Coordinates of C-alpha atoms in Angstrom, one line a residue:
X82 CA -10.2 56.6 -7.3
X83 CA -7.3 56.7 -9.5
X84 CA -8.9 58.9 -12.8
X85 CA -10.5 61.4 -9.4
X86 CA -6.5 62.0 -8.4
X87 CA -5.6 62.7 -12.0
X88 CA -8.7 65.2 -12.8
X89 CA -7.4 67.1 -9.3
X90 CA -4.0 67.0 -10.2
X91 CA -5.0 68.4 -13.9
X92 CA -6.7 71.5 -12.2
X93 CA -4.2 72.1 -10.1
X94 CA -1.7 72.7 -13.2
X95 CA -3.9 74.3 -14.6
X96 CA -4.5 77.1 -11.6
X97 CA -0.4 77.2 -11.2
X98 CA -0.5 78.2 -14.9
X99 CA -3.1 80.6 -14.7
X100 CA -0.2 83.4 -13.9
X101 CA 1.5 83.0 -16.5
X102 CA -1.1 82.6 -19.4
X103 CA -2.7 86.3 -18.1
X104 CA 0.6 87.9 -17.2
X105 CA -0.4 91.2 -20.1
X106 CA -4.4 91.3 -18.5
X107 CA -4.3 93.9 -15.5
X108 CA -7.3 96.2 -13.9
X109 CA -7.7 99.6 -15.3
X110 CA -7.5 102.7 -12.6
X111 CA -8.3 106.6 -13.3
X112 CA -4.8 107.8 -12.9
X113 CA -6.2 111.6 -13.1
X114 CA -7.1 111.5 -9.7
X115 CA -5.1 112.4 -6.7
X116 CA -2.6 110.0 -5.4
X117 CA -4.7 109.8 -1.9
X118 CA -8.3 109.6 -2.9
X119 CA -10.3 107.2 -3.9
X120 CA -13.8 107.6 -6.3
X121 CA -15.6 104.6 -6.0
X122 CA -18.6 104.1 -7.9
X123 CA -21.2 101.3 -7.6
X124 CA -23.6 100.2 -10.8
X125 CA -26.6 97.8 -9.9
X126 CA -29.0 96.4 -12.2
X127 CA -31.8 93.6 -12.0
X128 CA -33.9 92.0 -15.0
X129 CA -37.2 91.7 -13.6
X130 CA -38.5 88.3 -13.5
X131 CA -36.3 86.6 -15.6
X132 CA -36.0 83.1 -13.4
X133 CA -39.0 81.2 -15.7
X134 CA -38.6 78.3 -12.8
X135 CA -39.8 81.0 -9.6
X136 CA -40.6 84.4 -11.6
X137 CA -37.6 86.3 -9.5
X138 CA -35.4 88.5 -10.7
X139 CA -31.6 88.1 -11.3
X140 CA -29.7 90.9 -9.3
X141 CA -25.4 92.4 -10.5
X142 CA -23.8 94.9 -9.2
X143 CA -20.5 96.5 -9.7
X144 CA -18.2 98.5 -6.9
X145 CA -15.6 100.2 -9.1
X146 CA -12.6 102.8 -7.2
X147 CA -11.0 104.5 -9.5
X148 CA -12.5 103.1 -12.2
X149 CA -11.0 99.4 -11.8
X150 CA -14.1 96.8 -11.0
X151 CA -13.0 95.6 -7.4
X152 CA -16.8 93.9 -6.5
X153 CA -19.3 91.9 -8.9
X154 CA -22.1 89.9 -8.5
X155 CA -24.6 87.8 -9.9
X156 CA -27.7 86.6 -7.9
X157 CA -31.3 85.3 -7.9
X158 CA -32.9 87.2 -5.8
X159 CA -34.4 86.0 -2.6
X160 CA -37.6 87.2 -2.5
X161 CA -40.1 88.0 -5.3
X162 CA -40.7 91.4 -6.1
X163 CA -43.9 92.9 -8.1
X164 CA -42.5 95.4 -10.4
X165 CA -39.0 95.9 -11.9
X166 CA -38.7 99.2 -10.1
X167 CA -38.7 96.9 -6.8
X168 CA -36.4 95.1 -8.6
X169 CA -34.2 97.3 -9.2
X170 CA -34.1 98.6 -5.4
X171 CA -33.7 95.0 -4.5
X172 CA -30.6 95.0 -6.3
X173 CA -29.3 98.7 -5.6
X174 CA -29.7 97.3 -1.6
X175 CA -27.3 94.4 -2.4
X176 CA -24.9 97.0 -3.8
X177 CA -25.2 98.8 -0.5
X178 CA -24.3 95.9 1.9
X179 CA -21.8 95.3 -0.5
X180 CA -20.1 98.7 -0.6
X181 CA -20.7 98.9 3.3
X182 CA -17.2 96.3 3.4
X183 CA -15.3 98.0 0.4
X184 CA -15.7 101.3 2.5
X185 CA -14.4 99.4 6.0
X186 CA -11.7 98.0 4.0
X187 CA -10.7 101.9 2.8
X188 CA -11.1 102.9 6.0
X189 CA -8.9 100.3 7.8
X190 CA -6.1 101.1 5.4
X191 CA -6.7 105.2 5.8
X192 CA -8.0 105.6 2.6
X193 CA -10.5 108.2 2.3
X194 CA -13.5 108.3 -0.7
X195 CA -15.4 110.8 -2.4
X196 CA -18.6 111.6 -0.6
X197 CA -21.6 110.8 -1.5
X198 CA -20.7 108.0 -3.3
X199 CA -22.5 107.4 -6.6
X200 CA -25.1 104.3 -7.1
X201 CA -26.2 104.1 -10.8
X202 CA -29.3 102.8 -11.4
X203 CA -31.4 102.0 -14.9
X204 CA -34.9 102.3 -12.9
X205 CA -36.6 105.9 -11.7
X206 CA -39.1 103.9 -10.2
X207 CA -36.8 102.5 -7.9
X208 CA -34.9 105.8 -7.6
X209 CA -38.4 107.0 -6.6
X210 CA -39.3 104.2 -4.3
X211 CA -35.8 104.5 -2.3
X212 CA -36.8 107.9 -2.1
X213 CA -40.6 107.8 -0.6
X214 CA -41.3 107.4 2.7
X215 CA -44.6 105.7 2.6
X216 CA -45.1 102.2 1.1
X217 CA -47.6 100.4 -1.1
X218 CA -49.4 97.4 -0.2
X219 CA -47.6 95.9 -2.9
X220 CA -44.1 97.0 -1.8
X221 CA -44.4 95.6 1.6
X222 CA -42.3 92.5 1.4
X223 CA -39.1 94.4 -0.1
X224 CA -39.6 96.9 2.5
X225 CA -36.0 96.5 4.1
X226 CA -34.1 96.7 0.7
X227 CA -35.8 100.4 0.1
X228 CA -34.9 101.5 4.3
X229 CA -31.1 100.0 3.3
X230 CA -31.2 102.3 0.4
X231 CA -33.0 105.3 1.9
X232 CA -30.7 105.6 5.0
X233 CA -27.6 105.7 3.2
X234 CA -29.2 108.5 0.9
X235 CA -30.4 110.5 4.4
X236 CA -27.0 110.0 5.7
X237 CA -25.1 111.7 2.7
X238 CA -23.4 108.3 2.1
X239 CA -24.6 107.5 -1.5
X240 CA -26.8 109.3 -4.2
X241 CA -28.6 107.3 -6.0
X242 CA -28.4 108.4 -10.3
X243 CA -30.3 107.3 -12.7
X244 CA -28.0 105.6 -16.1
X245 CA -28.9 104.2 -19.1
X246 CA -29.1 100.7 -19.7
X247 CA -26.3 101.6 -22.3
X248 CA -24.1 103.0 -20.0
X249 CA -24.9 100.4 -17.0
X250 CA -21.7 98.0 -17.0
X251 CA -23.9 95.8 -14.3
X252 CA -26.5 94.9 -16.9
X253 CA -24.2 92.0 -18.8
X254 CA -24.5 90.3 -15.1
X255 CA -28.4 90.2 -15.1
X256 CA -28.4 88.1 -18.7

């Protein structure tokens, strides 16, 4: 229809715009580092239960290098977890598989990062539950998300830190 055309067109000027209305906005980079390495640092935070429709919890993460935000997300979670600390490894497991293609993409350009690269986390139960090798009964179904974390800690990839809420940029994408 005619008015569907006019909405589209609308949009469009608006995108071609878009340039020009955030021409003075720009990402924000350490500039104390070296010109050739990279410090990338991922935040992950999830807010336990918080869908009132399925009782899952909402997952973010953040992938910064050099101190610009590069990766975010916001996500339901896909399974339902029984405690926040599973939770929370839930979500630092989405930061991993995320950070697995921001490292490839370094790596194709010859960019090498700081190693191991820090996950910040709100929970110590999940720090402790990434770090156990033996399971619950009740952690059973996010069993994957805890081996995803674990083998990047074994393989001096990633350490996993513990943050404070406060200090966790990740946790505005779990509201």
């Amino acid at each position: 229809s005619n008015s569907a055309k006019e909405m589209h067109l609308k949009a469009a000027q608006r995108l071609l715009k878009h340039p020009n209305n955030t021409n003075n906005c720009s990402t924000k980079h350490n500039e104390n580092l070296k010109k050739d390495e990279l410090n990338i640092e991922v935040f992950a935070d999830a807010s336990f239960a918080s869908c009132p429709k399925t009782g899952k919890s909402f997952t973010g993460h953040i992938i910064m290098v050099n101190g610009g935000a590069v990766c975010w997300r916001s996500k339901l979670q896909t399974i339902l977890t029984f405690s926040s600390g599973e939770a929370e490894c839930v979500a630092a497991s989405a930061a991993c598989r995320e950070l697995t293609f921001v490292k490839q993409f370094h790596d194709e350009l010859n960019q090498s990062h700081s190693s191991p690269i820090k996950l910040h986390c709100e929970s110590q139960c999940a720090i402790q539950i990434a770090e156990r090798h033996g399971f619950s009964q009740k952690s059973k179904s996010t069993k994957l998300s805890h081996h995803n974390v674990r083998n990047e800690m074994k393989s001096n990839n990633m350490q996993l830190i513990k943050i404070a809420g406060t200090n966790n940029c990740s946790d505005m994408l779990t509201k």
